[in-house]
Short mmCIF file of C-alpha atoms in Angstrom, two decimals:
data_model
loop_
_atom_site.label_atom_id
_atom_site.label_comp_id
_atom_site.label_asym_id
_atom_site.label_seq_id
_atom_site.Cartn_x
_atom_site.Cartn_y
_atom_site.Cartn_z
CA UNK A 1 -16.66 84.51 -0.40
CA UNK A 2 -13.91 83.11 1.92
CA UNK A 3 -15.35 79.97 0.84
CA UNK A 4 -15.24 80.01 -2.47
CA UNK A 5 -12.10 81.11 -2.11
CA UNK A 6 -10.37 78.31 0.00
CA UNK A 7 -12.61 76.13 -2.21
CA UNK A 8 -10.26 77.42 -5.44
CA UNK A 9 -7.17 77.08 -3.44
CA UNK A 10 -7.54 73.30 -2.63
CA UNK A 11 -8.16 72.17 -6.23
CA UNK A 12 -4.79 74.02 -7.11
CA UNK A 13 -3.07 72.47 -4.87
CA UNK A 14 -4.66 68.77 -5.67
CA UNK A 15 -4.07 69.57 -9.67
CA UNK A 16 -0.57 70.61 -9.34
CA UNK A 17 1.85 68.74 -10.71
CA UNK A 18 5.45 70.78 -10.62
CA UNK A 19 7.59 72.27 -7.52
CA UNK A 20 7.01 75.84 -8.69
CA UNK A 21 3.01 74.87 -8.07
CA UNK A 22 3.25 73.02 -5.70
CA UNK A 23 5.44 76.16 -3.55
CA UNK A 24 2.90 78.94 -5.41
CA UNK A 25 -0.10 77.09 -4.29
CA UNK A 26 1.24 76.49 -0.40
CA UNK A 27 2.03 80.38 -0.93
CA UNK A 28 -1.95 80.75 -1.52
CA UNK A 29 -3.26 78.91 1.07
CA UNK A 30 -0.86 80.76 3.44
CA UNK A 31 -1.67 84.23 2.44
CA UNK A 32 -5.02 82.92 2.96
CA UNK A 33 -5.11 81.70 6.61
CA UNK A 34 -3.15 84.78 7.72
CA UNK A 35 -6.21 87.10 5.64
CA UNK A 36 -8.48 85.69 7.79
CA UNK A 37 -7.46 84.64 10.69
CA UNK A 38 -9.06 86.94 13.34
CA UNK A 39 -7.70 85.18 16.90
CA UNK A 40 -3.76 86.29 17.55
CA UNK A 41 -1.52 83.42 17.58
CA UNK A 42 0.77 82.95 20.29
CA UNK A 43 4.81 82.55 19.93
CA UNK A 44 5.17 81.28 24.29
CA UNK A 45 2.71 78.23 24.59
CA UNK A 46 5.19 75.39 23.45
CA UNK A 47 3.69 72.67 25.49
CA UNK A 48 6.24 70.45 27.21
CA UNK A 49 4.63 66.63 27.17
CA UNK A 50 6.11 62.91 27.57
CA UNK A 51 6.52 62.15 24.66
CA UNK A 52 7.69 65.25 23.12
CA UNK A 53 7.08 69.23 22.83
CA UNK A 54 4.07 70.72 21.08
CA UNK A 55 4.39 73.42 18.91
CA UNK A 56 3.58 76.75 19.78
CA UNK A 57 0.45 77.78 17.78
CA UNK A 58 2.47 80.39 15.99
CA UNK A 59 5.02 77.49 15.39
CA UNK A 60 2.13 75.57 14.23
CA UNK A 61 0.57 78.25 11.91
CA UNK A 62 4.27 78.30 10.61
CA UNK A 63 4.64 74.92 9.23
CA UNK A 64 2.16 75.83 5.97
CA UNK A 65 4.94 77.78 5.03
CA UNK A 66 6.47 74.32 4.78
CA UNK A 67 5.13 73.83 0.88
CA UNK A 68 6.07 69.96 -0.29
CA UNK A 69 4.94 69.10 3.17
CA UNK A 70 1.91 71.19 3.22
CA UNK A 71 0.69 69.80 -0.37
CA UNK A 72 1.70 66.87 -0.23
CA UNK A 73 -0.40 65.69 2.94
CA UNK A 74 -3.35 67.65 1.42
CA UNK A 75 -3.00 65.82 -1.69
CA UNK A 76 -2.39 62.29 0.55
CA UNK A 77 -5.59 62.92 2.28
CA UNK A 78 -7.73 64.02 -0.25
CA UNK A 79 -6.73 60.74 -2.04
CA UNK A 80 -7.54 58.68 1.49
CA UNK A 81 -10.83 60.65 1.49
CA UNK A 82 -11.68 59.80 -1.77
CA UNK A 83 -10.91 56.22 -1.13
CA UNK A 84 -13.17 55.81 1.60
CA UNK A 85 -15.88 58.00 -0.42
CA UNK A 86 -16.20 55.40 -2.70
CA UNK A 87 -15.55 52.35 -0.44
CA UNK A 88 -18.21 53.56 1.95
CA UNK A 89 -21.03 55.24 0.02
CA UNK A 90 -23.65 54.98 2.05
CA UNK A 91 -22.39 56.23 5.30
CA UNK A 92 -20.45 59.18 6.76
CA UNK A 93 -16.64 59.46 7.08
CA UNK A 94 -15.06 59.45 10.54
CA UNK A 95 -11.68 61.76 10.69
CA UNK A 96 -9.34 62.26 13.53
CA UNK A 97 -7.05 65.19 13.03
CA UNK A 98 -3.98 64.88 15.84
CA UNK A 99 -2.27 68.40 16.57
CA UNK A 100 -4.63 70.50 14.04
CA UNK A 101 -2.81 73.83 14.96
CA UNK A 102 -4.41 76.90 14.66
CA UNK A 103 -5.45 76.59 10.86
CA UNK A 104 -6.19 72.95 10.75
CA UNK A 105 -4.48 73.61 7.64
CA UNK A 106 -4.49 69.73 6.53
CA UNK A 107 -8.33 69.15 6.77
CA UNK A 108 -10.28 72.72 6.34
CA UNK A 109 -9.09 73.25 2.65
CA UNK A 110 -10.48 70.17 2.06
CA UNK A 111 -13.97 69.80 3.81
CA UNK A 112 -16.03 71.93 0.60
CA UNK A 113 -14.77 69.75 -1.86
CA UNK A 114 -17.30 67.04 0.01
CA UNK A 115 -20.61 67.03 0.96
CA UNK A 116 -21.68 68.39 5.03
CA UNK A 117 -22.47 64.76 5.40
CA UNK A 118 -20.00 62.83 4.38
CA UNK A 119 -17.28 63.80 6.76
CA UNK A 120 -17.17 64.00 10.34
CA UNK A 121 -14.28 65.63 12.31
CA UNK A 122 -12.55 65.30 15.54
CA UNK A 123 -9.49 67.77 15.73
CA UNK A 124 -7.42 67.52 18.35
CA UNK A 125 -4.95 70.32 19.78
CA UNK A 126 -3.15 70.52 23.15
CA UNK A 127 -2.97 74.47 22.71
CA UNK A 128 -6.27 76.26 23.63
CA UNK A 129 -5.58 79.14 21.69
CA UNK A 130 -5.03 76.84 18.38
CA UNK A 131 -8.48 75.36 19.12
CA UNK A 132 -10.41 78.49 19.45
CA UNK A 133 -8.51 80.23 16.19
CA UNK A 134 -9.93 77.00 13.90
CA UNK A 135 -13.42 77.75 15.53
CA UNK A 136 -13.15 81.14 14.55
CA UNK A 137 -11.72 80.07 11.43
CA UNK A 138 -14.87 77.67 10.76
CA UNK A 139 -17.06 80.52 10.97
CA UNK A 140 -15.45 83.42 9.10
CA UNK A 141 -15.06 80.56 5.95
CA UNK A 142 -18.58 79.59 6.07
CA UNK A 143 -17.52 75.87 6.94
CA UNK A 144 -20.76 75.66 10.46
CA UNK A 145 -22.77 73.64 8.39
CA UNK A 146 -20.06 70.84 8.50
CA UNK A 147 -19.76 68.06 11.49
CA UNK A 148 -16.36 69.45 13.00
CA UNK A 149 -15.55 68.71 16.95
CA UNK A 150 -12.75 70.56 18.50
CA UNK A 151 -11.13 69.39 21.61
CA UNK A 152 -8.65 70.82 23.32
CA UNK A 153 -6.46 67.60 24.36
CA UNK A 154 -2.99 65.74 24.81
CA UNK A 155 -3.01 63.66 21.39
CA UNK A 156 -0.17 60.98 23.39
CA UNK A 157 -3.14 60.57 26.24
CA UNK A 158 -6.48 61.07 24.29
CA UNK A 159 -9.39 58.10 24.05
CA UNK A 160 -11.76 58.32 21.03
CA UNK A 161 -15.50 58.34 21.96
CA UNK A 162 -16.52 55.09 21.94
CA UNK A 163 -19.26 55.57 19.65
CA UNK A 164 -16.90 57.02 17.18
CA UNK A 165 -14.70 54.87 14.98
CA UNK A 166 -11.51 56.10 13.03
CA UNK A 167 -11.73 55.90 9.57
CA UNK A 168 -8.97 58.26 8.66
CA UNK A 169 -6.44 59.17 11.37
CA UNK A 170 -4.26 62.04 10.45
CA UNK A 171 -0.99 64.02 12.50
CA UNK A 172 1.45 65.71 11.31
CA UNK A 173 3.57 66.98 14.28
CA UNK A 174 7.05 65.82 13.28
CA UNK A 175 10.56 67.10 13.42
CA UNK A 176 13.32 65.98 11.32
CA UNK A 177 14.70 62.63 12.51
CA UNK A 178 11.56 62.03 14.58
CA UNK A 179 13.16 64.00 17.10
CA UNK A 180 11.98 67.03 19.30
CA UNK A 181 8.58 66.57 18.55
CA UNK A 182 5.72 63.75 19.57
CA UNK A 183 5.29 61.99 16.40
CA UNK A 184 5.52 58.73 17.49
CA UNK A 185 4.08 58.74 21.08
CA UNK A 186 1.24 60.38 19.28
CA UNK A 187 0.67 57.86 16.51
CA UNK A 188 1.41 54.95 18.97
CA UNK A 189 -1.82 56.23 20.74
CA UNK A 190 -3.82 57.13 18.14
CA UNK A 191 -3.19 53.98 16.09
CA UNK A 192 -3.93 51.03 18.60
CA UNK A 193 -7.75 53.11 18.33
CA UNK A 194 -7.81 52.17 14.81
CA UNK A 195 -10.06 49.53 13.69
CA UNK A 196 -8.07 46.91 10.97
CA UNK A 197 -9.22 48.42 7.90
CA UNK A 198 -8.67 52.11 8.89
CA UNK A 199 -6.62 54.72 7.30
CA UNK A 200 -3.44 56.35 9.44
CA UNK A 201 -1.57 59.36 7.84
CA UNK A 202 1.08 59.14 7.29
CA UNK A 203 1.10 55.56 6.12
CA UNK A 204 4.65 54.78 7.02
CA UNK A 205 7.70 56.68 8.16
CA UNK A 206 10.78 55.47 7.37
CA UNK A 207 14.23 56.40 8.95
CA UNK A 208 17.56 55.37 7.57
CA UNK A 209 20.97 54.95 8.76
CA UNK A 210 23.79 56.02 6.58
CA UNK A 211 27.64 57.28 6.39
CA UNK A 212 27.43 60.47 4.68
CA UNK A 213 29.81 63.96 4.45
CA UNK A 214 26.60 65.48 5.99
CA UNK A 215 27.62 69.28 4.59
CA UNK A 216 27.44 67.75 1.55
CA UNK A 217 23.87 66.82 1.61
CA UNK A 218 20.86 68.43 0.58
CA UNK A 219 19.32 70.44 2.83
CA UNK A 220 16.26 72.34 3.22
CA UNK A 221 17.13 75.83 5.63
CA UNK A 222 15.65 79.62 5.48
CA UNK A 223 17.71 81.80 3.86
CA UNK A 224 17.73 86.03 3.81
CA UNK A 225 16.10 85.10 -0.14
CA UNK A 226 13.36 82.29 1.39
CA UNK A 227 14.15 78.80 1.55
CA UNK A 228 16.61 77.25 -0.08
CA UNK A 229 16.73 73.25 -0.56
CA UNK A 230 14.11 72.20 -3.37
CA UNK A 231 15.84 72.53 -6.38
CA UNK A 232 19.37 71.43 -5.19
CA UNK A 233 18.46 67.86 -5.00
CA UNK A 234 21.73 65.95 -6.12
CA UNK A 235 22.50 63.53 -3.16
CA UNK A 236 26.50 63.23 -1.56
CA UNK A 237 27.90 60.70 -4.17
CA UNK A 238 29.77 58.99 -1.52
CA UNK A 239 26.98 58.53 0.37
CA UNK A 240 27.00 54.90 2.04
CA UNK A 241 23.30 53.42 2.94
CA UNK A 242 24.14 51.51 5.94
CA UNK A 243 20.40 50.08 7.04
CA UNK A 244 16.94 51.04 7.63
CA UNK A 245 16.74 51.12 11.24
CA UNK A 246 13.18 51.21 11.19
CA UNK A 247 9.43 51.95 10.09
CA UNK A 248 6.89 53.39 11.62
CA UNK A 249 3.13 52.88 10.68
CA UNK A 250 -0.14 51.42 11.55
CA UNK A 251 1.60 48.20 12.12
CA UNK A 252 4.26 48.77 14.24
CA UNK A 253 2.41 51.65 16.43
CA UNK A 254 -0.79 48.48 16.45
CA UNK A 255 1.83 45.76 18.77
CA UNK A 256 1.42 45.62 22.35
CA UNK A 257 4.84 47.24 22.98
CA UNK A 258 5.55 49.34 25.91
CA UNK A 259 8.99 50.14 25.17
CA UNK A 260 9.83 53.43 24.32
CA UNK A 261 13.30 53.11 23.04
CA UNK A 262 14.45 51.36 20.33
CA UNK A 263 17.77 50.04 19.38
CA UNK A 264 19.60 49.11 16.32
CA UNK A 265 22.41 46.16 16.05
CA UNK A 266 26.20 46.92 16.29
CA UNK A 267 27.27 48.67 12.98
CA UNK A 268 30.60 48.36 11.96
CA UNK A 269 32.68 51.61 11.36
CA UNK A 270 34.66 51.71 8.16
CA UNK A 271 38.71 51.85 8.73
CA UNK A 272 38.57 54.75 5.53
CA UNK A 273 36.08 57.02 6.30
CA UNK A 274 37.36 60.07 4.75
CA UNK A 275 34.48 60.44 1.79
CA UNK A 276 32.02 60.02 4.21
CA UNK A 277 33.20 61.11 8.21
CA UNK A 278 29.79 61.58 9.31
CA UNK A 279 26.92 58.94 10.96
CA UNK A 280 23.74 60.41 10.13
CA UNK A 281 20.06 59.67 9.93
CA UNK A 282 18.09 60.09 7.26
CA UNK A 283 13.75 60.03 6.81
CA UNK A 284 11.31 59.58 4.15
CA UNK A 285 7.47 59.63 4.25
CA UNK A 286 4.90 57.55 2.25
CA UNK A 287 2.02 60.18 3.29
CA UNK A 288 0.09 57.64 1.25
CA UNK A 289 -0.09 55.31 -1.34
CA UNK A 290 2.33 56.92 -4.13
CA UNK A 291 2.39 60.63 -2.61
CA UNK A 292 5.76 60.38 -0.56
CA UNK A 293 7.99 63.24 0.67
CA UNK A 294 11.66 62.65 0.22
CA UNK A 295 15.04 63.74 2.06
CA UNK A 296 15.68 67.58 2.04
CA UNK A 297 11.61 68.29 0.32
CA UNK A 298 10.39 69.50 3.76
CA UNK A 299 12.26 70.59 6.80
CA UNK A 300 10.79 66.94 8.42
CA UNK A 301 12.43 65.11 5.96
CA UNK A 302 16.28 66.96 6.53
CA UNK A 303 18.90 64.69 7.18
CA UNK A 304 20.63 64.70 11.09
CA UNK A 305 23.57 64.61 11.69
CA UNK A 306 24.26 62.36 14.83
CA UNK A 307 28.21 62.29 15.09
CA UNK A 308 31.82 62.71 13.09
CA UNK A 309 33.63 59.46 12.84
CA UNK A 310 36.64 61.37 13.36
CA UNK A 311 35.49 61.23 17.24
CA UNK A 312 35.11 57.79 17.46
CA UNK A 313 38.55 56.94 16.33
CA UNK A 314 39.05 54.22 19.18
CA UNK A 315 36.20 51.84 18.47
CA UNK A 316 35.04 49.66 15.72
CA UNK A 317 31.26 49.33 16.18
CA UNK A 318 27.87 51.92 16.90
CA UNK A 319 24.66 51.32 17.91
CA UNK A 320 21.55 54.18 17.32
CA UNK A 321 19.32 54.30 20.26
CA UNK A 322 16.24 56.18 19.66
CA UNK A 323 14.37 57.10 22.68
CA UNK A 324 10.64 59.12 22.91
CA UNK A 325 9.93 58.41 26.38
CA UNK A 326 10.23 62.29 27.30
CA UNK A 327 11.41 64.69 24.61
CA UNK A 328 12.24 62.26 21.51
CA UNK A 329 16.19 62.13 20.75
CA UNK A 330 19.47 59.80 19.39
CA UNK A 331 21.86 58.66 20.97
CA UNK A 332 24.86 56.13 20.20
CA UNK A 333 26.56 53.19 21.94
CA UNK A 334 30.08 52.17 20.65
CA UNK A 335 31.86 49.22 20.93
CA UNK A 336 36.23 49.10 20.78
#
């Protein structure tokens, strides 16, 4: 039954098309996991790691609640999936799942709508508790039949079993502005297992600089009546693009690069800032190919505010340091 169920729920969510769908059917799959989930989910095992903090599984469990972001990656991945269905008929699909939570809420809806042997999965979760909920999980759905490993594991440290190679490499364990959270210490790992032709998820991350009046901006946020954000899309007018800092993806994550800071150039501060006082940082996602989630459609994708320019009054130049080396964060350097 719960099956059949789930089954139902993940076509919705790949056929829909409009917001209102896209936030009913996120709805569904929520009410879902929380029906039968057995296992009680913890709010006090935030894991502390260098590179970032993981989630608390009730944090985790949380972010399906999350609906563009939730739907979106579902739909990116079933489209990856499908991709590598038909580019590899003959043979078995090889998933990595990085920070699966305690629903594995990006893979699960999706295994019935394929065959038990054309996907094999390795999900990964630093919380214990998370990993033992998605076993449980696997079981009360009906999903045993299906080739999924669970290992309880830091994503930033893990090494693939050599006999197993990445065909689709998935984590979603992001905070707005890449910080807080170990999106990139994870993916940096993850992706330098990747063979060429492999699949990472999400593609690319992008993170732009730009003077903004940041109150001014959308903004996703939980409100007394739910969350507010999706349908008050209108961008700051005044907004000034200043430069893409940078891009994450398979690429990037692939060089031999130890560093784990990264610095813009000097930016020069405008003399009439008054439309737009504030420096802040803005991300998009290309989860893949043409299924992208903009700024202000998920809580990852909010703008940050990193600093008024009415406090910087005495110099005419900034520099954005990013640095992931413990828990990921911005910083500035000025220049008179």
């Amino acid at each position: 039954m719960y099956k059949q169920e789930l089954t139902f729920i993940a076509k919705s969510i790949i056929a829909s098309n409009t917001v209102d769908e896209h936030i009913r059917c996120a709805g569904e799959l929520s009410g879902f996991y929380k029906k039968v989930t057995k296992i009680f989910i913890s709010e006090s095992n935030e894991t502390f790691v260098k590179g970032g903090i993981a989630l608390s599984s009730s944090e985790a469990a949380d972010c399906v609640d999350d609906s563009l972001r939730t739907v979106f990656f579902i739909k990116g991945i079933y489209k990856a999936l499908t991709k590598l269905s038909i580019d590899f008929p003959e043979r078995s699909i090889n998933v990595l799942y990085a920070g699966c939570g305690p629903y594995a809420t990006l893979i699960l809806p999706l295994l019935p709508l394929f065959s038990k042997e054309k996907i094999n999965a390795l999900l990964l979760d630093i919380n214990a508790e998370s990993i033992s909920s998605v076993q449980e999980l696997v079981s009360v759905i009906g999903l045993e039949e299906y080739n999924i490993h669970l290992v309880e594991t830091n994503a930033i440290t893990y090494t693939k079993p050599v006999d197993f190679t990445i065909d689709l490499a998935i984590s979603e364990t992001m905070h707005y502005a890449l910080t807080r959270e170990p999106q990139v210490a994870i993916m940096r790992n993850i992706t330098r297992q990747l063979a060429s032709d492999a699949i990472l998820i999400p593609e690319e991350i992008s993170i732009d600089l730009a003077y903004t009046f940041f109150d001014y901006e959308p903004y996703l946020k939980y409100t007394i009546d739910g969350i507010k954000g999706y349908k008050e899309m209108q961008p700051y007018p005044d907004n000034v693009f200043v430069d893409r800092l940078f891009t994450i993806n398979k690429e990037h994550c692939g060089r031999e690069n130890h560093n784990s800071k990264l610095e813009s150039s000097f930016y020069d501060l405008p003399e009439n800032f008054s439309n737009h006082p504030d420096i802040a940082i803005f991300t998009e996602l290309k989860i893949f190919e043409d299924i992208t989630l903009r700024t202000a459609e998920s809580f990852i994708t909010n703008p940050y505010c990193l600093v008024s320019m009415y406090n910087l009054r005495d110099y005419s130049k900034i520099q954005l340091v990013y640095d992931f080396s413990e828990i990921p964060q911005w910083s500035y350097s000025l220049k008179k």
